PDB file of C-alpha atoms and ligand atoms in Angstrom:
ATOM      1  CA  UNK A   1       8.015 -11.060  25.334  1.00  0.00           C
ATOM      2  CA  UNK A   2       7.742  -8.519  22.540  1.00  0.00           C
ATOM      3  CA  UNK A   3       8.378  -5.327  24.553  1.00  0.00           C
ATOM      4  CA  UNK A   4       5.236  -3.715  23.122  1.00  0.00           C
ATOM      5  CA  UNK A   5       1.532  -4.090  23.940  1.00  0.00           C
ATOM      6  CA  UNK A   6       0.043  -6.673  21.575  1.00  0.00           C
ATOM      7  CA  UNK A   7      -3.741  -6.840  21.202  1.00  0.00           C
ATOM      8  CA  UNK A   8      -5.115  -9.979  19.603  1.00  0.00           C
ATOM      9  CA  UNK A   9      -8.785  -9.077  19.923  1.00  0.00           C
ATOM     10  CA  UNK A  10     -10.874  -6.175  18.721  1.00  0.00           C
ATOM     11  CA  UNK A  11     -12.213  -5.606  22.240  1.00  0.00           C
ATOM     12  CA  UNK A  12      -8.705  -5.288  23.737  1.00  0.00           C
ATOM     13  CA  UNK A  13      -7.655  -2.800  21.037  1.00  0.00           C
ATOM     14  CA  UNK A  14     -10.879  -0.806  21.427  1.00  0.00           C
ATOM     15  CA  UNK A  15     -10.468  -0.600  25.202  1.00  0.00           C
ATOM     16  CA  UNK A  16      -6.931   0.784  24.817  1.00  0.00           C
ATOM     17  CA  UNK A  17      -7.970   3.312  22.156  1.00  0.00           C
ATOM     18  CA  UNK A  18     -10.999   4.367  24.235  1.00  0.00           C
ATOM     19  CA  UNK A  19      -8.672   4.958  27.206  1.00  0.00           C
ATOM     20  CA  UNK A  20      -6.368   7.112  25.093  1.00  0.00           C
ATOM     21  CA  UNK A  21      -9.294   9.095  23.765  1.00  0.00           C
ATOM     22  CA  UNK A  22     -10.657   9.659  27.290  1.00  0.00           C
ATOM     23  CA  UNK A  23      -7.200  11.013  28.174  1.00  0.00           C
ATOM     24  CA  UNK A  24      -7.591  13.463  25.296  1.00  0.00           C
ATOM     25  CA  UNK A  25      -4.960  11.745  23.136  1.00  0.00           C
ATOM     26  CA  UNK A  26      -5.261  11.431  19.369  1.00  0.00           C
ATOM     27  CA  UNK A  27      -4.721   7.942  17.943  1.00  0.00           C
ATOM     28  CA  UNK A  28      -3.228   7.038  14.567  1.00  0.00           C
ATOM     29  CA  UNK A  29      -3.429   3.626  12.900  1.00  0.00           C
ATOM     30  CA  UNK A  30      -0.803   2.206  10.549  1.00  0.00           C
ATOM     31  CA  UNK A  31      -2.341  -0.794   8.756  1.00  0.00           C
ATOM     32  CA  UNK A  32       0.288  -3.336   7.613  1.00  0.00           C
ATOM     33  CA  UNK A  33       0.717  -6.977   6.721  1.00  0.00           C
ATOM     34  CA  UNK A  34       3.986  -7.127   8.699  1.00  0.00           C
ATOM     35  CA  UNK A  35       7.434  -7.929   7.271  1.00  0.00           C
ATOM     36  CA  UNK A  36       8.163  -4.357   8.238  1.00  0.00           C
ATOM     37  CA  UNK A  37      10.864  -2.296   6.535  1.00  0.00           C
ATOM     38  CA  UNK A  38      11.993   1.327   6.755  1.00  0.00           C
ATOM     39  CA  UNK A  39       9.008   2.434   4.680  1.00  0.00           C
ATOM     40  CA  UNK A  40       6.616   1.105   7.346  1.00  0.00           C
ATOM     41  CA  UNK A  41       8.661   2.753  10.089  1.00  0.00           C
ATOM     42  CA  UNK A  42       8.348   6.037   8.190  1.00  0.00           C
ATOM     43  CA  UNK A  43       4.551   5.565   8.338  1.00  0.00           C
ATOM     44  CA  UNK A  44       4.803   5.126  12.127  1.00  0.00           C
ATOM     45  CA  UNK A  45       6.940   8.261  12.415  1.00  0.00           C
ATOM     46  CA  UNK A  46       4.442  10.182  10.298  1.00  0.00           C
ATOM     47  CA  UNK A  47       1.680   8.973  12.625  1.00  0.00           C
ATOM     48  CA  UNK A  48       3.660  10.271  15.602  1.00  0.00           C
ATOM     49  CA  UNK A  49       3.797  13.723  13.991  1.00  0.00           C
ATOM     50  CA  UNK A  50      -0.008  13.840  14.091  1.00  0.00           C
ATOM     51  CA  UNK A  51      -0.861  11.990  17.300  1.00  0.00           C
ATOM     52  CA  UNK A  52       0.350  11.020  20.750  1.00  0.00           C
ATOM     53  CA  UNK A  53      -0.545   7.360  20.136  1.00  0.00           C
ATOM     54  CA  UNK A  54       0.197   5.127  17.177  1.00  0.00           C
ATOM     55  CA  UNK A  55      -1.083   1.592  16.831  1.00  0.00           C
ATOM     56  CA  UNK A  56       0.183  -0.710  14.069  1.00  0.00           C
ATOM     57  CA  UNK A  57      -1.950  -3.554  12.752  1.00  0.00           C
ATOM     58  CA  UNK A  58      -0.195  -6.647  11.461  1.00  0.00           C
ATOM     59  CA  UNK A  59      -2.532  -8.930   9.555  1.00  0.00           C
ATOM     60  CA  UNK A  60      -1.817 -10.853   6.377  1.00  0.00           C
ATOM     61  CA  UNK A  61      -5.284 -10.452   4.954  1.00  0.00           C
ATOM     62  CA  UNK A  62      -6.370 -13.578   3.038  1.00  0.00           C
ATOM     63  CA  UNK A  63      -9.228 -11.876   1.167  1.00  0.00           C
ATOM     64  CA  UNK A  64      -6.888  -9.608  -0.809  1.00  0.00           C
ATOM     65  CA  UNK A  65      -4.916 -12.518  -2.277  1.00  0.00           C
ATOM     66  CA  UNK A  66      -6.183 -14.553  -5.224  1.00  0.00           C
ATOM     67  CA  UNK A  67      -5.809 -18.343  -4.852  1.00  0.00           C
ATOM     68  CA  UNK A  68      -2.686 -18.385  -7.092  1.00  0.00           C
ATOM     69  CA  UNK A  69      -0.994 -15.499  -5.244  1.00  0.00           C
ATOM     70  CA  UNK A  70       1.577 -15.501  -2.431  1.00  0.00           C
ATOM     71  CA  UNK A  71      -0.653 -15.562   0.694  1.00  0.00           C
ATOM     72  CA  UNK A  72       0.970 -18.741   2.066  1.00  0.00           C
ATOM     73  CA  UNK A  73       4.534 -17.668   1.415  1.00  0.00           C
ATOM     74  CA  UNK A  74       4.027 -13.981   2.332  1.00  0.00           C
ATOM     75  CA  UNK A  75       6.824 -13.222   4.845  1.00  0.00           C
ATOM     76  CA  UNK A  76       5.723 -13.446   8.489  1.00  0.00           C
ATOM     77  CA  UNK A  77       8.322 -11.935  10.814  1.00  0.00           C
ATOM     78  CA  UNK A  78       6.342 -10.997  13.925  1.00  0.00           C
ATOM     79  CA  UNK A  79       9.164 -10.897  16.527  1.00  0.00           C
ATOM     80  CA  UNK A  80      11.391  -8.875  14.243  1.00  0.00           C
ATOM     81  CA  UNK A  81       8.475  -6.535  13.437  1.00  0.00           C
ATOM     82  CA  UNK A  82       7.796  -5.955  17.146  1.00  0.00           C
ATOM     83  CA  UNK A  83      11.479  -5.164  17.791  1.00  0.00           C
ATOM     84  CA  UNK A  84      11.363  -2.544  15.019  1.00  0.00           C
ATOM     85  CA  UNK A  85       8.155  -1.057  16.423  1.00  0.00           C
ATOM     86  CA  UNK A  86       9.625  -0.863  19.930  1.00  0.00           C
ATOM     87  CA  UNK A  87      12.645   0.985  18.487  1.00  0.00           C
ATOM     88  CA  UNK A  88      10.291   3.327  16.598  1.00  0.00           C
ATOM     89  CA  UNK A  89       8.313   4.075  19.766  1.00  0.00           C
ATOM     90  CA  UNK A  90       4.968   2.718  18.510  1.00  0.00           C
ATOM     91  CA  UNK A  91       2.405   2.268  21.279  1.00  0.00           C
ATOM     92  CA  UNK A  92       0.771  -1.034  20.403  1.00  0.00           C
ATOM     93  CA  UNK A  93       0.349  -3.769  17.817  1.00  0.00           C
ATOM     94  CA  UNK A  94      -2.997  -5.171  16.724  1.00  0.00           C
ATOM     95  CA  UNK A  95      -2.269  -8.772  15.740  1.00  0.00           C
ATOM     96  CA  UNK A  96      -5.581 -10.552  15.190  1.00  0.00           C
ATOM     97  CA  UNK A  97      -6.108 -14.111  13.976  1.00  0.00           C
ATOM     98  CA  UNK A  98      -7.986 -14.849  10.753  1.00  0.00           C
ATOM     99  CA  UNK A  99     -10.886 -16.087  12.929  1.00  0.00           C
ATOM    100  CA  UNK A 100     -10.994 -12.775  14.824  1.00  0.00           C
ATOM    101  CA  UNK A 101     -11.249 -10.816  11.576  1.00  0.00           C
ATOM    102  CA  UNK A 102     -13.383 -13.266   9.582  1.00  0.00           C
ATOM    103  CA  UNK A 103     -15.457 -15.297  12.037  1.00  0.00           C
ATOM    104  CA  UNK A 104     -17.480 -18.268  10.765  1.00  0.00           C
ATOM    105  CA  UNK A 105     -20.369 -16.998   8.671  1.00  0.00           C
ATOM    106  CA  UNK A 106     -18.619 -13.798   7.571  1.00  0.00           C
ATOM    107  CA  UNK A 107     -20.332 -12.851   4.321  1.00  0.00           C
ATOM    108  CA  UNK A 108     -19.753  -9.170   3.576  1.00  0.00           C
ATOM    109  CA  UNK A 109     -17.576  -7.304   1.093  1.00  0.00           C
ATOM    110  CA  UNK A 110     -17.221  -3.625   0.242  1.00  0.00           C
ATOM    111  CA  UNK A 111     -18.271  -3.058  -3.379  1.00  0.00           C
ATOM    112  CA  UNK A 112     -16.022  -0.527  -5.095  1.00  0.00           C
ATOM    113  CA  UNK A 113     -16.313   1.682  -8.155  1.00  0.00           C
ATOM    114  CA  UNK A 114     -14.279   4.724  -9.236  1.00  0.00           C
ATOM    115  CA  UNK A 115     -10.518   4.391  -8.651  1.00  0.00           C
ATOM    116  CA  UNK A 116     -10.898   0.668  -7.915  1.00  0.00           C
ATOM    117  CA  UNK A 117     -12.122   0.125 -11.462  1.00  0.00           C
ATOM    118  CA  UNK A 118      -9.471   2.240 -13.203  1.00  0.00           C
ATOM    119  CA  UNK A 119      -8.096  -0.684 -15.224  1.00  0.00           C
ATOM    120  CA  UNK A 120      -4.716  -0.690 -13.477  1.00  0.00           C
ATOM    121  CA  UNK A 121      -4.003  -3.262 -10.736  1.00  0.00           C
ATOM    122  CA  UNK A 122      -7.697  -4.209 -10.714  1.00  0.00           C
ATOM    123  CA  UNK A 123      -7.237  -5.565 -14.248  1.00  0.00           C
ATOM    124  CA  UNK A 124      -4.624  -8.062 -13.046  1.00  0.00           C
ATOM    125  CA  UNK A 125      -5.928  -8.633  -9.494  1.00  0.00           C
ATOM    126  CA  UNK A 126      -9.724  -8.463  -9.944  1.00  0.00           C
ATOM    127  CA  UNK A 127     -10.650  -9.293  -6.312  1.00  0.00           C
ATOM    128  CA  UNK A 128      -7.729  -7.541  -4.630  1.00  0.00           C
ATOM    129  CA  UNK A 129      -9.189  -4.126  -3.795  1.00  0.00           C
ATOM    130  CA  UNK A 130     -12.440  -5.611  -2.551  1.00  0.00           C
ATOM    131  CA  UNK A 131     -10.359  -7.510   0.025  1.00  0.00           C
ATOM    132  CA  UNK A 132      -8.226  -4.465   0.863  1.00  0.00           C
ATOM    133  CA  UNK A 133     -11.259  -2.200   1.278  1.00  0.00           C
ATOM    134  CA  UNK A 134     -13.119  -4.751   3.383  1.00  0.00           C
ATOM    135  CA  UNK A 135     -10.219  -5.229   5.792  1.00  0.00           C
ATOM    136  CA  UNK A 136      -9.443  -1.501   5.956  1.00  0.00           C
ATOM    137  CA  UNK A 137     -13.097  -0.731   6.654  1.00  0.00           C
ATOM    138  CA  UNK A 138     -13.013  -3.281   9.486  1.00  0.00           C
ATOM    139  CA  UNK A 139      -9.706  -2.005  10.887  1.00  0.00           C
ATOM    140  CA  UNK A 140     -10.940   1.588  10.826  1.00  0.00           C
ATOM    141  CA  UNK A 141     -14.213   0.860  12.586  1.00  0.00           C
ATOM    142  CA  UNK A 142     -12.614  -1.642  14.974  1.00  0.00           C
ATOM    143  CA  UNK A 143      -9.849   0.720  16.069  1.00  0.00           C
ATOM    144  CA  UNK A 144     -11.839   3.977  16.027  1.00  0.00           C
ATOM    145  CA  UNK A 145      -8.526   5.681  15.294  1.00  0.00           C
ATOM    146  CA  UNK A 146      -8.583   9.363  14.347  1.00  0.00           C
ATOM    147  CA  UNK A 147      -6.532   8.788  11.210  1.00  0.00           C
ATOM    148  CA  UNK A 148      -4.711   6.088   9.283  1.00  0.00           C
ATOM    149  CA  UNK A 149      -1.348   6.526   7.571  1.00  0.00           C
ATOM    150  CA  UNK A 150      -1.009   4.848   4.154  1.00  0.00           C
ATOM    151  CA  UNK A 151       1.960   4.899   1.794  1.00  0.00           C
ATOM    152  CA  UNK A 152       1.837   6.245  -1.749  1.00  0.00           C
ATOM    153  CA  UNK A 153       3.734   3.177  -2.920  1.00  0.00           C
ATOM    154  CA  UNK A 154       0.383   1.380  -3.341  1.00  0.00           C
ATOM    155  CA  UNK A 155      -1.082   4.407  -5.068  1.00  0.00           C
ATOM    156  CA  UNK A 156      -4.290   2.882  -6.396  1.00  0.00           C
ATOM    157  CA  UNK A 157      -4.897   1.315  -2.974  1.00  0.00           C
ATOM    158  CA  UNK A 158      -4.407   4.736  -1.365  1.00  0.00           C
ATOM    159  CA  UNK A 159      -7.012   6.275  -3.676  1.00  0.00           C
ATOM    160  CA  UNK A 160      -9.451   3.383  -3.206  1.00  0.00           C
ATOM    161  CA  UNK A 161      -9.220   3.453   0.598  1.00  0.00           C
ATOM    162  CA  UNK A 162      -9.394   7.260   0.780  1.00  0.00           C
ATOM    163  CA  UNK A 163     -12.504   7.233  -1.415  1.00  0.00           C
ATOM    164  CA  UNK A 164     -14.109   4.445   0.631  1.00  0.00           C
ATOM    165  CA  UNK A 165     -13.425   6.155   3.978  1.00  0.00           C
ATOM    166  CA  UNK A 166     -15.083   9.330   2.689  1.00  0.00           C
ATOM    167  CA  UNK A 167     -17.979   7.609   0.913  1.00  0.00           C
ATOM    168  CA  UNK A 168     -18.877   5.407   3.889  1.00  0.00           C
ATOM    169  CA  UNK A 169     -18.457   8.235   6.432  1.00  0.00           C
ATOM    170  CA  UNK A 170     -16.030   6.133   8.429  1.00  0.00           C
ATOM    171  CA  UNK A 171     -14.955   9.177  10.451  1.00  0.00           C
ATOM    172  CA  UNK A 172     -11.270   8.553   9.854  1.00  0.00           C
ATOM    173  CA  UNK A 173      -8.804  10.770   8.005  1.00  0.00           C
ATOM    174  CA  UNK A 174      -6.365   9.150   5.582  1.00  0.00           C
ATOM    175  CA  UNK A 175      -2.848  10.578   5.805  1.00  0.00           C
ATOM    176  CA  UNK A 176      -0.743   9.722   2.723  1.00  0.00           C
ATOM    177  CA  UNK A 177       3.040   9.419   2.872  1.00  0.00           C
ATOM    178  CA  UNK A 178       5.465   9.496  -0.097  1.00  0.00           C
ATOM    179  CA  UNK A 179       7.165   6.240  -1.052  1.00  0.00           C
ATOM    180  CA  UNK A 180      10.330   5.300   0.811  1.00  0.00           C
ATOM    181  CA  UNK A 181      13.076   4.219  -1.598  1.00  0.00           C
ATOM    182  CA  UNK A 182      16.357   2.334  -1.480  1.00  0.00           C
ATOM    183  CA  UNK A 183      19.395   4.432  -2.435  1.00  0.00           C
ATOM    184  CA  UNK A 184      19.176   3.184  -6.023  1.00  0.00           C
ATOM    185  CA  UNK A 185      15.526   4.229  -6.328  1.00  0.00           C
ATOM    186  CA  UNK A 186      13.795   0.874  -5.807  1.00  0.00           C
ATOM    187  CA  UNK A 187      10.558   1.424  -3.854  1.00  0.00           C
ATOM    188  CA  UNK A 188      10.720  -0.372  -0.501  1.00  0.00           C
ATOM    189  CA  UNK A 189       8.396  -3.366  -0.368  1.00  0.00           C
ATOM    190  CA  UNK A 190       8.073  -6.475   1.768  1.00  0.00           C
ATOM    191  CA  UNK A 191       8.151  -8.444  -1.493  1.00  0.00           C
ATOM    192  CA  UNK A 192      11.640  -7.145  -2.451  1.00  0.00           C
ATOM    193  CA  UNK A 193      13.054  -9.945  -0.320  1.00  0.00           C
ATOM    194  CA  UNK A 194      11.819 -12.422  -2.956  1.00  0.00           C
ATOM    195  CA  UNK A 195      14.255 -10.960  -5.539  1.00  0.00           C
ATOM    196  CA  UNK A 196      17.414 -12.870  -6.529  1.00  0.00           C
ATOM    197  CA  UNK A 197      20.621 -10.748  -6.652  1.00  0.00           C
ATOM    198  CA  UNK A 198      20.281 -10.440 -10.456  1.00  0.00           C
ATOM    199  CA  UNK A 199      16.617  -9.434 -10.227  1.00  0.00           C
ATOM    200  CA  UNK A 200      17.424  -6.978  -7.426  1.00  0.00           C
ATOM    201  CA  UNK A 201      20.064  -5.342  -9.648  1.00  0.00           C
ATOM    202  CA  UNK A 202      17.522  -4.900 -12.463  1.00  0.00           C
ATOM    203  CA  UNK A 203      14.596  -3.760 -10.290  1.00  0.00           C
ATOM    204  CA  UNK A 204      15.526  -0.029  -9.868  1.00  0.00           C
ATOM    205  CA  UNK A 205      15.188   0.348 -13.618  1.00  0.00           C
ATOM    206  CA  UNK A 206      11.432   0.774 -13.175  1.00  0.00           C
ATOM    207  CA  UNK A 207      12.009   3.967 -11.221  1.00  0.00           C
ATOM    208  CA  UNK A 208      14.594   5.285 -13.710  1.00  0.00           C
ATOM    209  CA  UNK A 209      12.259   4.687 -16.654  1.00  0.00           C
ATOM    210  CA  UNK A 210       9.389   6.443 -14.871  1.00  0.00           C
ATOM    211  CA  UNK A 211      11.608   9.429 -14.070  1.00  0.00           C
ATOM    212  CA  UNK A 212      12.673   9.743 -17.708  1.00  0.00           C
ATOM    213  CA  UNK A 213       9.046   9.444 -18.807  1.00  0.00           C
ATOM    214  CA  UNK A 214       7.996  12.142 -16.322  1.00  0.00           C
ATOM    215  CA  UNK A 215      10.674  14.412 -17.802  1.00  0.00           C
ATOM    216  CA  UNK A 216       9.358  13.856 -21.320  1.00  0.00           C
ATOM    217  CA  UNK A 217       5.776  14.550 -20.246  1.00  0.00           C
ATOM    218  CA  UNK A 218       6.872  17.735 -18.460  1.00  0.00           C
ATOM    219  CA  UNK A 219       8.696  18.735 -21.681  1.00  0.00           C
ATOM    220  CA  UNK A 220       5.401  18.332 -23.556  1.00  0.00           C
ATOM    221  CA  UNK A 221       6.598  15.396 -25.664  1.00  0.00           C
ATOM    222  CA  UNK A 222       3.762  13.422 -27.225  1.00  0.00           C
ATOM    223  CA  UNK A 223       2.368  11.504 -24.238  1.00  0.00           C
ATOM    224  CA  UNK A 224       1.354   8.356 -26.117  1.00  0.00           C
ATOM    225  CA  UNK A 225       4.724   8.023 -27.830  1.00  0.00           C
ATOM    226  CA  UNK A 226       6.611   8.710 -24.576  1.00  0.00           C
ATOM    227  CA  UNK A 227       4.592   6.073 -22.701  1.00  0.00           C
ATOM    228  CA  UNK A 228       5.029   3.530 -25.518  1.00  0.00           C
ATOM    229  CA  UNK A 229       8.822   4.114 -25.534  1.00  0.00           C
ATOM    230  CA  UNK A 230       8.986   3.621 -21.775  1.00  0.00           C
ATOM    231  CA  UNK A 231       6.921   0.431 -21.995  1.00  0.00           C
ATOM    232  CA  UNK A 232       9.277  -0.864 -24.698  1.00  0.00           C
ATOM    233  CA  UNK A 233      12.345  -0.169 -22.549  1.00  0.00           C
ATOM    234  CA  UNK A 234      10.934  -2.128 -19.630  1.00  0.00           C
ATOM    235  CA  UNK A 235       9.978  -5.091 -21.786  1.00  0.00           C
ATOM    236  CA  UNK A 236      13.373  -5.098 -23.580  1.00  0.00           C
ATOM    237  CA  UNK A 237      15.126  -5.209 -20.196  1.00  0.00           C
ATOM    238  CA  UNK A 238      13.392  -8.545 -19.474  1.00  0.00           C
ATOM    239  CA  UNK A 239      10.422  -7.531 -17.326  1.00  0.00           C
ATOM    240  CA  UNK A 240       6.983  -8.955 -17.971  1.00  0.00           C
ATOM    241  CA  UNK A 241       4.985  -5.735 -18.024  1.00  0.00           C
ATOM    242  CA  UNK A 242       1.438  -5.662 -16.618  1.00  0.00           C
ATOM    243  CA  UNK A 243       1.054  -1.934 -17.202  1.00  0.00           C
ATOM    244  CA  UNK A 244       2.918   1.333 -17.387  1.00  0.00           C
ATOM    245  CA  UNK A 245       0.501   4.213 -17.659  1.00  0.00           C
ATOM    246  CA  UNK A 246       0.158   7.937 -17.146  1.00  0.00           C
ATOM    247  CA  UNK A 247      -3.128   8.709 -15.389  1.00  0.00           C
ATOM    248  CA  UNK A 248      -4.889  11.586 -13.676  1.00  0.00           C
ATOM    249  CA  UNK A 249      -3.310  11.732 -10.213  1.00  0.00           C
ATOM    250  CA  UNK A 250      -6.618  12.004  -8.344  1.00  0.00           C
ATOM    251  CA  UNK A 251      -9.207  10.091 -10.355  1.00  0.00           C
ATOM    252  CA  UNK A 252      -6.808   7.678 -12.104  1.00  0.00           C
ATOM    253  CA  UNK A 253      -8.725   8.435 -15.304  1.00  0.00           C
ATOM    254  CA  UNK A 254      -6.928   8.337 -18.684  1.00  0.00           C
ATOM    255  CA  UNK A 255      -5.155  11.543 -19.733  1.00  0.00           C
ATOM    256  CA  UNK A 256      -3.830  12.752 -23.051  1.00  0.00           C
ATOM    257  CA  UNK A 257      -1.533  15.564 -21.888  1.00  0.00           C
ATOM    258  CA  UNK A 258      -0.581  17.712 -18.908  1.00  0.00           C
ATOM    259  CA  UNK A 259      -3.520  19.943 -19.766  1.00  0.00           C
ATOM    260  CA  UNK A 260      -5.827  17.212 -18.387  1.00  0.00           C
ATOM    261  CA  UNK A 261      -4.600  17.797 -14.825  1.00  0.00           C
ATOM    262  CA  UNK A 262      -1.940  16.460 -12.441  1.00  0.00           C
ATOM    263  CA  UNK A 263      -0.454  13.228 -13.791  1.00  0.00           C
ATOM    264  CA  UNK A 264       0.775  10.149 -11.958  1.00  0.00           C
ATOM    265  CA  UNK A 265       2.826   7.470 -13.700  1.00  0.00           C
ATOM    266  CA  UNK A 266       2.038   3.965 -12.458  1.00  0.00           C
ATOM    267  CA  UNK A 267       3.799   0.705 -13.244  1.00  0.00           C
ATOM    268  CA  UNK A 268       3.410  -2.988 -12.428  1.00  0.00           C
ATOM    269  CA  UNK A 269       5.903  -5.504 -13.799  1.00  0.00           C
ATOM    270  CA  UNK A 270       7.201  -8.929 -12.990  1.00  0.00           C
ATOM    271  CA  UNK A 271      10.780 -10.084 -12.766  1.00  0.00           C
ATOM    272  CA  UNK A 272      10.884 -13.825 -12.359  1.00  0.00           C
ATOM    273  CA  UNK A 273       8.212 -14.736  -9.825  1.00  0.00           C
ATOM    274  CA  UNK A 274       8.083 -11.300  -8.194  1.00  0.00           C
ATOM    275  CA  UNK A 275       5.586  -8.625  -9.099  1.00  0.00           C
ATOM    276  CA  UNK A 276       6.738  -5.078  -8.421  1.00  0.00           C
ATOM    277  CA  UNK A 277       4.564  -1.965  -8.432  1.00  0.00           C
ATOM    278  CA  UNK A 278       5.626   1.652  -8.246  1.00  0.00           C
ATOM    279  CA  UNK A 279       4.487   5.151  -9.194  1.00  0.00           C
ATOM    280  CA  UNK A 280       5.715   8.726  -9.292  1.00  0.00           C
ATOM    281  CA  UNK A 281       4.201  12.170  -9.762  1.00  0.00           C
ATOM    282  CA  UNK A 282       4.947  14.048 -12.992  1.00  0.00           C
TER     283      UNK A 282
HETATM  284  O1  PAF B   1      -0.714  -2.242   1.974  1.00  0.00           O
HETATM  285  C1  PAF B   1      -0.888  -3.217   2.747  1.00  0.00           C
HETATM  286  O2  PAF B   1       0.025  -3.671   3.440  1.00  0.00           O
HETATM  287  C2  PAF B   1      -2.270  -3.854   2.823  1.00  0.00           C
HETATM  288  O3  PAF B   1      -2.908  -3.848   1.590  1.00  0.00           O
HETATM  289  C3  PAF B   1      -3.167  -3.254   3.918  1.00  0.00           C
HETATM  290  C4  PAF B   1      -3.469  -1.789   3.647  1.00  0.00           C
HETATM  291  C5  PAF B   1      -2.492  -3.387   5.273  1.00  0.00           C
HETATM  292  C6  PAF B   1      -4.504  -4.005   3.973  1.00  0.00           C
HETATM  293  O4  PAF B   1      -4.315  -5.340   4.263  1.00  0.00           O
END
């Protein structure tokens, strides 16, 4: 017993959503891979601000993991997740099997350009966004929700999915929500539980370095020098840096100064076996 309605099939979820719609109720979807933390609960709460009904999908999506990545060891905490969703007042969980989402013969992917090819996470995870977009496209059309709430923590993902939903006329609105942080600034992530105590102590540095960099950019310091200094700090602290960049906040295109438009700082770095990503507005 989970204490919350759990739908394992698309048809069961669709029937529930159709019933809510017939009753004149708006429906929000919060797509997740489970291992829920306060950041996910904030997404649920945001959904409840916009709609009477909120459904949360929990699906560790194999197509967004490369063969060497952590699909097998990704934390799966279904009972705990359901308890948190009951406490948050969510209406239902969509918890499909891999076979339900990718039946035998499945042979389709969403092909992405624009923000998915910005040279950020896509450079290090070349098949990742294709998998994310494909599963989000399926979840959106399966659920027929009015909107989906996505966190800014995965900023490139947010831009990719927002672009895709508009480009493919999926009839769903994407509601973004600012990143939920630990008290020391570390962005909440299901993967934080992989960190050793020493790594956990070092991890908030990414946020501090980005804040200092944002200050320098706002003060009109030379952007290239400021970014290079920040990259150096992260590497000297012992991280393996994938990227730390200042990009246009909407298009993710390269920028040279604040005159180019709103700027977002994005970082991806590894400590030990854990890859952390984060971003902030300038
Ligand atoms: O951000 C995530 O948890 C996943 O990428 C998502 C959006 C649920 C798609 O699997």
